[in-house]
mmCIF file of C-alpha atoms in Angstrom:
data_model
loop_
_atom_site.group_PDB
_atom_site.id
_atom_site.type_symbol
_atom_site.label_atom_id
_atom_site.label_comp_id
_atom_site.label_asym_id
_atom_site.label_seq_id
_atom_site.Cartn_x
_atom_site.Cartn_y
_atom_site.Cartn_z
ATOM 1 C CA MET A 15 114.106 49.565 56.120
ATOM 2 C CA SER A 16 116.334 49.748 53.437
ATOM 3 C CA LEU A 17 117.004 47.816 50.165
ATOM 4 C CA ALA A 18 119.567 49.740 49.244
ATOM 5 C CA ALA A 19 122.170 52.831 48.723
ATOM 6 C CA VAL A 20 120.963 54.143 45.479
ATOM 7 C CA GLY A 21 119.554 57.688 44.850
ATOM 8 C CA LEU A 22 117.165 58.994 42.727
ATOM 9 C CA VAL A 23 116.448 62.677 42.723
ATOM 10 C CA ARG A 24 113.614 65.419 42.562
ATOM 11 C CA ASN A 25 113.234 68.389 43.881
ATOM 12 C CA LYS A 26 117.285 68.375 44.484
ATOM 13 C CA ALA A 27 116.335 65.073 47.479
ATOM 14 C CA ILE A 28 117.820 62.760 46.971
ATOM 15 C CA TYR A 29 116.355 59.152 48.853
ATOM 16 C CA ASN A 30 118.624 56.665 49.816
ATOM 17 C CA ASP A 31 117.032 53.255 50.339
ATOM 18 C CA VAL A 32 114.838 53.569 46.743
ATOM 19 C CA GLN A 33 116.917 51.110 44.307
ATOM 20 C CA LEU A 34 115.465 51.587 40.951
ATOM 21 C CA ILE A 35 117.911 47.808 40.395
ATOM 22 C CA ASN A 36 119.153 46.932 36.988
ATOM 23 C CA GLY A 37 120.750 44.267 35.000
ATOM 24 C CA VAL A 38 119.658 40.676 35.946
ATOM 25 C CA THR A 39 122.301 40.309 37.986
ATOM 26 C CA ARG A 40 122.781 38.313 41.846
ATOM 27 C CA THR A 41 122.738 39.811 45.086
ATOM 28 C CA SER A 42 125.457 42.550 44.264
ATOM 29 C CA ASN A 43 122.202 44.717 42.556
ATOM 30 C CA ILE A 44 119.407 43.783 44.939
ATOM 31 C CA VAL A 45 121.300 44.699 48.575
ATOM 32 C CA SER A 46 123.628 47.416 50.012
ATOM 33 C CA SER A 47 127.237 46.094 51.023
ATOM 34 C CA LYS A 48 126.465 44.621 53.907
ATOM 35 C CA VAL A 49 123.375 42.468 52.766
ATOM 36 C CA ASN A 50 125.335 41.079 49.959
ATOM 37 C CA SER A 51 128.012 39.665 52.387
ATOM 38 C CA ASP A 52 125.836 38.787 55.001
ATOM 39 C CA PHE A 53 123.661 36.681 53.262
ATOM 40 C CA GLY A 54 126.581 35.415 50.753
ATOM 41 C CA SER A 55 126.375 31.561 52.133
ATOM 42 C CA PHE A 56 122.470 31.791 52.548
ATOM 43 C CA ARG A 57 121.710 32.777 49.258
ATOM 44 C CA ASP A 58 124.114 29.751 48.250
ATOM 45 C CA GLU A 59 121.308 27.778 49.337
ATOM 46 C CA LEU A 60 118.970 28.423 47.638
ATOM 47 C CA PRO A 61 117.881 28.301 43.787
ATOM 48 C CA SER A 62 118.950 31.621 42.463
ATOM 49 C CA SER A 63 115.556 31.611 40.080
ATOM 50 C CA ALA A 64 113.275 28.036 39.972
ATOM 51 C CA PRO A 65 114.041 25.820 36.963
ATOM 52 C CA VAL A 66 111.076 24.865 36.090
ATOM 53 C CA THR A 67 110.257 22.016 33.416
ATOM 54 C CA ALA A 68 106.692 21.644 31.884
ATOM 55 C CA SER A 69 106.130 18.440 33.464
ATOM 56 C CA GLU A 70 107.236 18.762 36.537
ATOM 57 C CA SER A 71 104.461 22.127 36.547
ATOM 58 C CA GLN A 72 101.084 21.787 35.532
ATOM 59 C CA ASN A 73 99.442 24.186 34.583
ATOM 60 C CA HIS A 74 95.795 24.600 37.250
ATOM 61 C CA ALA A 75 96.734 24.844 41.054
ATOM 62 C CA THR A 76 95.435 22.136 43.990
ATOM 63 C CA LYS A 77 92.539 23.860 44.097
ATOM 64 C CA GLY A 78 91.137 24.507 47.349
ATOM 65 C CA THR A 79 95.319 24.682 49.049
ATOM 66 C CA ASP A 80 96.612 27.656 47.713
ATOM 67 C CA VAL A 81 95.262 31.013 48.573
ATOM 68 C CA ILE A 82 97.001 34.832 47.477
ATOM 69 C CA VAL A 83 96.118 37.453 49.982
ATOM 70 C CA TYR A 84 94.814 41.396 50.146
ATOM 71 C CA LEU A 85 94.734 43.958 52.874
ATOM 72 C CA ALA A 86 93.456 46.457 51.551
ATOM 73 C CA GLN A 87 92.003 49.862 52.093
ATOM 74 C CA PHE A 88 90.015 51.442 49.571
ATOM 75 C CA GLY A 89 90.146 55.625 50.583
ATOM 76 C CA HIS A 90 93.668 56.682 52.050
ATOM 77 C CA HIS A 91 95.642 54.907 54.348
ATOM 78 C CA SER A 92 95.099 54.967 58.044
ATOM 79 C CA SER A 93 98.538 55.866 58.555
ATOM 80 C CA TYR A 94 100.087 57.101 54.923
ATOM 81 C CA GLY A 95 97.307 59.381 54.649
ATOM 82 C CA GLN A 96 97.088 61.253 51.101
ATOM 83 C CA GLN A 97 98.950 58.848 48.117
ATOM 84 C CA THR A 98 100.405 59.318 44.790
ATOM 85 C CA ASP A 99 102.302 57.353 42.582
ATOM 86 C CA GLY A 100 104.551 59.615 41.654
ATOM 87 C CA VAL A 101 102.530 61.674 39.378
ATOM 88 C CA HIS A 102 98.652 61.706 40.238
ATOM 89 C CA GLU A 103 96.898 61.311 42.978
ATOM 90 C CA ILE A 104 96.028 57.717 44.387
ATOM 91 C CA THR A 105 93.139 55.567 46.913
ATOM 92 C CA GLY A 106 93.562 52.903 48.028
ATOM 93 C CA THR A 107 91.105 50.837 45.292
ATOM 94 C CA THR A 108 93.123 52.604 42.369
ATOM 95 C CA LYS A 109 96.492 50.371 43.507
ATOM 96 C CA LEU A 110 94.275 47.609 44.089
ATOM 97 C CA ASN A 111 93.012 47.062 40.526
ATOM 98 C CA GLN A 112 96.873 47.862 39.158
ATOM 99 C CA SER A 113 98.210 44.720 41.353
ATOM 100 C CA LEU A 114 95.089 43.449 40.400
ATOM 101 C CA THR A 115 95.077 43.282 37.234
ATOM 102 C CA THR A 116 99.223 42.826 37.036
ATOM 103 C CA LEU A 117 98.846 39.813 39.084
ATOM 104 C CA TYR A 118 96.198 38.413 37.093
ATOM 105 C CA GLU A 119 97.956 39.259 33.553
ATOM 106 C CA ASN A 120 101.264 37.738 35.017
ATOM 107 C CA TYR A 121 100.247 34.471 37.117
ATOM 108 C CA VAL A 122 96.823 33.618 38.070
ATOM 109 C CA ASN A 123 95.518 33.504 34.588
ATOM 110 C CA ASP A 124 98.089 30.903 33.996
ATOM 111 C CA PHE A 125 97.741 29.002 37.461
ATOM 112 C CA PRO A 126 94.345 29.958 38.280
ATOM 113 C CA CYS A 127 93.713 29.390 42.248
ATOM 114 C CA ASP A 128 91.967 31.490 44.967
ATOM 115 C CA VAL A 129 92.897 35.544 45.372
ATOM 116 C CA ILE A 130 91.308 36.701 48.597
ATOM 117 C CA VAL A 131 91.868 40.823 49.286
ATOM 118 C CA PHE A 132 90.617 41.889 53.349
ATOM 119 C CA TYR A 133 89.378 44.640 54.959
ATOM 120 C CA SER A 134 89.095 45.953 58.201
ATOM 121 C CA GLU A 135 85.558 46.343 59.928
ATOM 122 C CA ASP A 136 86.706 49.818 59.586
ATOM 123 C CA ASP A 137 86.152 49.786 55.464
ATOM 124 C CA ASN A 138 83.205 49.451 53.854
ATOM 125 C CA PRO A 139 83.761 49.860 50.326
ATOM 126 C CA ASP A 140 81.033 50.040 48.099
ATOM 127 C CA PRO A 141 78.824 46.793 46.477
ATOM 128 C CA ASP A 142 78.745 47.827 43.177
ATOM 129 C CA LEU A 143 82.505 48.418 43.163
ATOM 130 C CA LEU A 144 83.768 44.937 44.818
ATOM 131 C CA LYS A 145 81.416 44.029 42.094
ATOM 132 C CA GLN A 146 83.830 45.678 39.752
ATOM 133 C CA LEU A 147 87.268 44.867 40.997
ATOM 134 C CA LYS A 148 85.991 41.305 40.344
ATOM 135 C CA GLU A 149 85.336 41.860 36.820
ATOM 136 C CA GLY A 150 87.371 39.400 34.742
ATOM 137 C CA ARG A 151 88.941 37.667 38.166
ATOM 138 C CA PRO A 152 88.108 34.616 38.805
ATOM 139 C CA CYS A 153 88.260 33.594 42.022
ATOM 140 C CA LEU A 154 88.658 37.043 43.170
ATOM 141 C CA GLY A 155 86.406 37.243 46.718
ATOM 142 C CA PHE A 156 86.954 40.076 49.436
ATOM 143 C CA GLU A 157 86.082 39.223 53.537
ATOM 144 C CA GLN A 158 85.833 41.418 56.011
ATOM 145 C CA LEU A 159 87.960 41.117 59.339
ATOM 146 C CA GLU A 160 86.465 41.698 61.914
ATOM 147 C CA GLY A 161 86.170 40.912 66.317
ATOM 148 C CA GLN A 162 88.945 38.733 66.957
ATOM 149 C CA TRP A 163 90.583 39.329 63.508
ATOM 150 C CA TRP A 164 91.242 42.670 63.705
ATOM 151 C CA SER A 165 91.499 44.346 67.011
ATOM 152 C CA LEU A 166 93.884 44.223 69.828
ATOM 153 C CA PRO A 167 94.879 41.656 71.709
ATOM 154 C CA PRO A 168 93.782 40.071 75.555
ATOM 155 C CA GLY A 169 95.236 42.319 77.647
ATOM 156 C CA LEU A 170 95.643 45.159 75.386
ATOM 157 C CA SER A 171 94.029 48.986 76.585
ATOM 158 C CA LEU A 172 93.510 51.666 73.722
ATOM 159 C CA SER A 173 93.894 54.267 76.592
ATOM 160 C CA THR A 174 97.568 53.628 76.912
ATOM 161 C CA ARG A 175 97.571 54.689 73.384
ATOM 162 C CA ARG A 176 99.328 58.018 73.654
ATOM 163 C CA SER A 177 101.870 56.367 74.870
ATOM 164 C CA TRP A 178 102.851 54.018 72.053
ATOM 165 C CA LYS A 179 106.234 54.608 70.058
ATOM 166 C CA LEU A 180 106.071 55.913 66.563
ATOM 167 C CA PRO A 181 102.323 57.864 66.893
ATOM 168 C CA GLY A 182 102.368 58.787 63.310
ATOM 169 C CA PHE A 183 101.153 55.124 62.957
ATOM 170 C CA SER A 184 98.234 53.965 63.046
ATOM 171 C CA VAL A 185 96.224 51.534 65.654
ATOM 172 C CA GLY A 186 94.413 49.920 61.799
ATOM 173 C CA TYR A 187 97.976 49.875 60.822
ATOM 174 C CA ARG A 188 99.595 47.587 63.962
ATOM 175 C CA HIS A 189 96.241 45.985 63.708
ATOM 176 C CA MET A 190 98.673 45.242 59.894
ATOM 177 C CA ILE A 191 101.113 43.867 61.237
ATOM 178 C CA ARG A 192 99.098 41.350 64.186
ATOM 179 C CA TRP A 193 97.501 39.990 61.365
ATOM 180 C CA TYR A 194 100.500 39.365 59.016
ATOM 181 C CA SER A 195 102.328 38.228 62.215
ATOM 182 C CA LYS A 196 100.035 35.926 63.778
ATOM 183 C CA LEU A 197 96.663 35.796 63.144
ATOM 184 C CA ILE A 198 96.970 35.082 59.270
ATOM 185 C CA TRP A 199 98.096 31.790 59.353
ATOM 186 C CA PRO A 200 94.623 30.150 62.007
ATOM 187 C CA TYR A 201 91.935 32.328 60.293
ATOM 188 C CA LEU A 202 93.628 30.733 56.164
ATOM 189 C CA HIS A 203 94.046 26.823 58.001
ATOM 190 C CA ALA A 204 90.431 27.222 58.907
ATOM 191 C CA LEU A 205 89.328 28.079 55.046
ATOM 192 C CA GLY A 206 91.423 25.180 54.169
ATOM 193 C CA TYR A 207 94.533 26.404 52.690
ATOM 194 C CA THR A 208 98.119 23.916 53.133
ATOM 195 C CA HIS A 209 100.047 27.713 51.512
ATOM 196 C CA VAL A 210 99.743 31.807 51.198
ATOM 197 C CA MET A 211 101.467 34.480 49.305
ATOM 198 C CA ARG A 212 101.327 37.106 50.184
ATOM 199 C CA MET A 213 99.865 40.833 47.602
ATOM 200 C CA ASP A 214 100.310 44.474 48.695
ATOM 201 C CA ASP A 215 97.836 46.803 47.109
ATOM 202 C CA ASP A 216 101.011 48.750 45.678
ATOM 203 C CA SER A 217 102.336 45.329 44.319
ATOM 204 C CA TYR A 218 102.749 45.245 41.242
ATOM 205 C CA ILE A 219 103.969 41.944 39.321
ATOM 206 C CA TYR A 220 105.548 43.262 35.905
ATOM 207 C CA SER A 221 106.547 40.439 33.730
ATOM 208 C CA PRO A 222 105.073 37.143 33.215
ATOM 209 C CA ILE A 223 105.329 33.835 35.692
ATOM 210 C CA LYS A 224 105.625 30.817 33.343
ATOM 211 C CA TYR A 225 105.783 28.028 35.826
ATOM 212 C CA ASN A 226 103.300 27.632 39.055
ATOM 213 C CA LEU A 227 105.066 29.357 41.534
ATOM 214 C CA PHE A 228 102.539 27.617 44.321
ATOM 215 C CA GLU A 229 103.428 23.755 43.279
ATOM 216 C CA TYR A 230 107.570 24.603 42.949
ATOM 217 C CA MET A 231 107.597 25.158 46.420
ATOM 218 C CA ARG A 232 105.796 21.757 47.444
ATOM 219 C CA SER A 233 107.906 20.638 45.027
ATOM 220 C CA HIS A 234 111.141 21.303 45.400
ATOM 221 C CA ASN A 235 109.653 20.779 49.775
ATOM 222 C CA LYS A 236 110.323 24.801 50.439
ATOM 223 C CA ARG A 237 108.742 26.158 53.108
ATOM 224 C CA TYR A 238 109.454 30.636 52.341
ATOM 225 C CA ALA A 239 109.564 32.151 50.378
ATOM 226 C CA PHE A 240 110.592 36.077 49.523
ATOM 227 C CA ARG A 241 111.481 38.606 46.517
ATOM 228 C CA GLN A 242 113.511 41.307 47.378
ATOM 229 C CA PRO A 243 116.127 40.999 50.364
ATOM 230 C CA CYS A 244 116.244 44.042 53.221
ATOM 231 C CA THR A 245 116.920 45.252 56.896
ATOM 232 C CA ASP A 246 114.937 47.306 59.005
ATOM 233 C CA SER A 247 115.491 47.758 62.783
ATOM 234 C CA ILE A 248 112.377 49.622 63.851
ATOM 235 C CA GLY A 249 111.028 48.188 67.411
ATOM 236 C CA ILE A 250 113.926 45.461 67.602
ATOM 237 C CA GLY A 251 115.414 45.730 69.968
ATOM 238 C CA HIS A 252 111.790 44.613 72.203
ATOM 239 C CA LEU A 253 112.018 41.731 70.007
ATOM 240 C CA ASN A 254 115.879 40.916 70.424
ATOM 241 C CA ASP A 255 115.221 40.775 73.844
ATOM 242 C CA LEU A 256 112.623 38.382 73.726
ATOM 243 C CA MET A 257 113.971 36.351 71.541
ATOM 244 C CA ASP A 258 117.291 35.110 73.883
ATOM 245 C CA ASP A 259 115.114 34.472 76.138
ATOM 246 C CA PHE A 260 113.154 32.244 74.573
ATOM 247 C CA LEU A 261 116.824 30.046 72.901
ATOM 248 C CA LYS A 262 117.297 30.119 76.106
ATOM 249 C CA GLU A 263 114.368 28.200 77.239
ATOM 250 C CA ASN A 264 114.861 26.416 74.290
ATOM 251 C CA LEU A 265 117.726 25.711 73.718
ATOM 252 C CA ASN A 266 117.464 23.125 70.699
ATOM 253 C CA ALA A 267 115.014 25.436 68.623
ATOM 254 C CA THR A 268 117.496 26.256 66.424
ATOM 255 C CA THR A 269 121.291 24.951 65.056
ATOM 256 C CA PRO A 270 124.157 26.853 66.659
ATOM 257 C CA GLU A 271 124.978 27.019 62.701
ATOM 258 C CA LEU A 272 121.804 28.805 62.068
ATOM 259 C CA LEU A 273 122.179 30.951 65.048
ATOM 260 C CA GLU A 274 125.074 32.394 64.210
ATOM 261 C CA PHE A 275 124.125 33.782 61.035
ATOM 262 C CA TYR A 276 121.351 35.291 62.642
ATOM 263 C CA HIS A 277 123.736 37.110 65.601
ATOM 264 C CA LYS A 278 125.767 38.470 61.905
ATOM 265 C CA ASP A 279 123.425 40.610 61.908
ATOM 266 C CA ARG A 280 119.524 40.705 63.019
ATOM 267 C CA LYS A 281 118.266 43.769 61.154
ATOM 268 C CA LEU A 282 118.682 41.589 57.964
ATOM 269 C CA GLY A 283 114.879 39.996 56.454
ATOM 270 C CA PHE A 284 112.160 39.938 53.999
ATOM 271 C CA TYR A 285 110.292 41.945 52.471
ATOM 272 C CA ASN A 286 107.343 40.545 53.264
ATOM 273 C CA ASN A 287 105.317 42.452 50.767
ATOM 274 C CA TRP A 288 105.515 39.972 49.353
ATOM 275 C CA PHE A 289 106.034 36.603 50.460
ATOM 276 C CA MET A 290 104.659 32.946 50.351
ATOM 277 C CA ALA A 291 104.862 30.037 53.093
ATOM 278 C CA ASP A 292 104.651 27.139 54.359
ATOM 279 C CA ILE A 293 101.114 28.040 56.598
ATOM 280 C CA SER A 294 101.877 24.596 59.551
ATOM 281 C CA PHE A 295 104.999 26.097 59.549
ATOM 282 C CA PHE A 296 103.905 29.017 61.021
ATOM 283 C CA LEU A 297 101.374 26.952 63.451
ATOM 284 C CA SER A 298 103.573 24.900 65.236
ATOM 285 C CA PRO A 299 106.626 25.404 67.412
ATOM 286 C CA PRO A 300 109.120 26.721 67.244
ATOM 287 C CA ALA A 301 107.007 29.358 65.598
ATOM 288 C CA SER A 302 103.894 28.966 67.243
ATOM 289 C CA THR A 303 105.200 29.624 70.165
ATOM 290 C CA PHE A 304 107.717 31.736 70.176
ATOM 291 C CA LEU A 305 104.709 34.259 68.145
ATOM 292 C CA ASP A 306 102.760 33.807 71.096
ATOM 293 C CA ILE A 307 105.507 35.161 73.806
ATOM 294 C CA VAL A 308 105.567 37.983 70.836
ATOM 295 C CA ASP A 309 101.217 38.550 70.923
ATOM 296 C CA ARG A 310 101.057 38.703 75.197
ATOM 297 C CA SER A 311 104.115 40.690 75.335
ATOM 298 C CA HIS A 312 102.066 43.510 73.100
ATOM 299 C CA ILE A 313 105.053 45.195 71.275
ATOM 300 C CA MET A 314 103.375 44.881 67.389
ATOM 301 C CA TYR A 315 101.509 47.661 69.058
ATOM 302 C CA THR A 316 103.779 49.688 71.806
ATOM 303 C CA GLN A 317 107.155 49.869 70.304
ATOM 304 C CA ARG A 318 105.631 49.567 66.403
ATOM 305 C CA THR A 319 107.893 46.239 66.528
ATOM 306 C CA ASN A 320 106.013 45.321 62.686
ATOM 307 C CA ASP A 321 105.619 42.014 60.251
ATOM 308 C CA LEU A 322 108.668 41.905 58.295
ATOM 309 C CA LEU A 323 110.692 42.050 61.375
ATOM 310 C CA ILE A 324 108.938 38.870 63.704
ATOM 311 C CA GLN A 325 108.160 37.200 60.257
ATOM 312 C CA SER A 326 112.442 37.353 58.955
ATOM 313 C CA ALA A 327 113.208 36.130 62.949
ATOM 314 C CA LEU A 328 111.613 33.562 62.441
ATOM 315 C CA VAL A 329 112.515 32.525 59.477
ATOM 316 C CA ARG A 330 115.518 32.456 60.096
ATOM 317 C CA LEU A 331 116.000 31.024 63.336
ATOM 318 C CA PHE A 332 113.835 27.816 61.846
ATOM 319 C CA LEU A 333 113.998 27.384 58.517
ATOM 320 C CA GLN A 334 117.376 25.331 57.305
ATOM 321 C CA PRO A 335 118.428 27.606 54.000
ATOM 322 C CA LYS A 336 117.180 24.489 51.595
ATOM 323 C CA GLU A 337 113.601 24.960 52.817
ATOM 324 C CA ILE A 338 114.039 28.715 51.509
ATOM 325 C CA GLN A 339 113.178 30.066 47.940
ATOM 326 C CA TRP A 340 115.013 33.830 47.164
ATOM 327 C CA PHE A 341 112.684 34.003 43.916
ATOM 328 C CA GLN A 342 114.624 35.989 40.974
ATOM 329 C CA ASP A 343 113.334 35.668 37.948
ATOM 330 C CA PHE A 344 110.350 37.961 37.738
ATOM 331 C CA THR A 345 110.296 41.616 37.907
ATOM 332 C CA TYR A 346 108.453 43.073 41.281
ATOM 333 C CA GLN A 347 108.115 46.924 41.976
ATOM 334 C CA HIS A 348 107.179 47.652 45.247
ATOM 335 C CA VAL A 349 107.450 51.145 46.147
ATOM 336 C CA THR A 350 105.984 54.115 49.272
ATOM 337 C CA VAL A 351 105.660 57.051 48.707
ATOM 338 C CA SER A 352 106.905 60.035 50.817
ATOM 339 C CA ARG A 353 103.758 62.580 51.914
ATOM 340 C CA ARG A 354 106.718 64.257 53.950
ATOM 341 C CA LYS A 355 106.567 68.006 52.291
ATOM 342 C CA ILE A 356 110.023 68.675 51.567
ATOM 343 C CA GLU A 357 110.107 64.887 49.646
ATOM 344 C CA SER A 358 106.425 64.708 48.549
ATOM 345 C CA GLY A 359 105.427 62.380 45.324
ATOM 346 C CA CYS A 360 109.052 61.002 45.339
ATOM 347 C CA PRO A 361 109.397 57.503 46.819
ATOM 348 C CA SER A 362 110.589 57.207 50.325
ATOM 349 C CA VAL A 363 111.552 53.098 50.575
ATOM 350 C CA GLY A 364 111.152 50.004 48.934
ATOM 351 C CA ALA A 365 112.444 49.133 45.343
ATOM 352 C CA LEU A 366 112.033 47.556 40.797
ATOM 353 C CA THR A 367 113.439 44.829 41.417
ATOM 354 C CA ARG A 368 114.406 43.627 37.562
ATOM 355 C CA GLY A 369 113.306 38.983 37.168
ATOM 356 C CA GLU A 370 116.474 37.622 35.588
ATOM 357 C CA ASP A 371 114.289 36.447 33.136
ATOM 358 C CA THR A 372 112.864 40.151 32.215
ATOM 359 C CA ASP A 373 113.789 40.561 28.237
ATOM 360 C CA VAL A 374 116.046 44.102 27.833
ATOM 361 C CA SER A 375 113.237 45.545 25.693
ATOM 362 C CA LEU A 376 109.802 44.403 28.777
ATOM 363 C CA TRP A 377 112.695 45.877 31.330
ATOM 364 C CA LYS A 378 113.338 48.886 29.366
ATOM 365 C CA GLU A 379 110.117 49.775 28.592
ATOM 366 C CA ILE A 380 109.325 49.308 32.390
ATOM 367 C CA SER A 381 111.911 50.680 34.277
ATOM 368 C CA ASN A 382 111.842 54.266 32.282
ATOM 369 C CA GLU A 383 108.159 54.357 32.726
ATOM 370 C CA PHE A 384 109.480 54.665 36.451
ATOM 371 C CA ILE A 385 112.255 56.496 36.149
ATOM 372 C CA SER A 386 109.748 59.333 34.336
ATOM 373 C CA ARG A 387 106.764 59.379 36.970
ATOM 374 C CA PHE A 388 109.253 60.266 40.235
ATOM 375 C CA SER A 389 112.263 62.414 38.016
#
């Protein structure tokens, strides 16, 4: 996975997949030249930020239809193990608390909506911890995923695990892929939600958002939104085969223009640790039909084909550019810190991206703190 080709140096190691994005600029400072050139016409269809006036966006959410979701691990990560922030050892709880703090301070306190932290049936957080996390955070709830919502797809047996690609990624990690690819949509729909924003427990919104993102999506007929574009390729070959077969059998599923753009580089996608979506898109054909095919193929488990690739393919092929929003006006960070011996404590993939509406002094404070941890 790559967001850019910019090196951060620590212990004589250079990490080319991490970008500290400086300046109030467009694509050239957000992604590599390859992504820049191939996203060109697509970007032109998208507003660079959201010019919403006070009359367009009121200081409230549409009660009961909008939700922000996390999928958290309260201890150490099931695949990444013990983690640090570059200086100190941290746990899932540490990250989640910090993420919730930035989310509420910079968005939810001004535009209230439901926030649900999901966790797996393998995780049993202390009730006192959940109570502590909820203090001062209205509309925050916790829900455990179990049974059909946190399980292998039909027809796949755990006895085949030894043949799965990339064995370092746990079964729980692959359940996460299935959750964000297929299962989240019917789950949230059953709860009465129509629109969702995803946050990771290490997603941080570092500058104020001054309008209601959900209202903006609805009023401008946007069905999907992202913050950072990226490229990824793990397990993409099997996904490509499924998609090619699907499009041969469903000639009207997309348009020649979208198909041509998609074929330019199938690795282009949306760094979906933060996204927003109209839930109905993923519950309706052709997206829902293809998701069923992917689920039956088991490639999310056997090949570790991830939700980023699956979600990006559906959006790029089955939505018009005018239905997709690239939000660029708030500062956002999502960085994975390496735990490999020679690189331990260094950022490996991800980005800290300056928002266009973030003033110079705030950006300097944020970026200097980031650099100090990894220098």
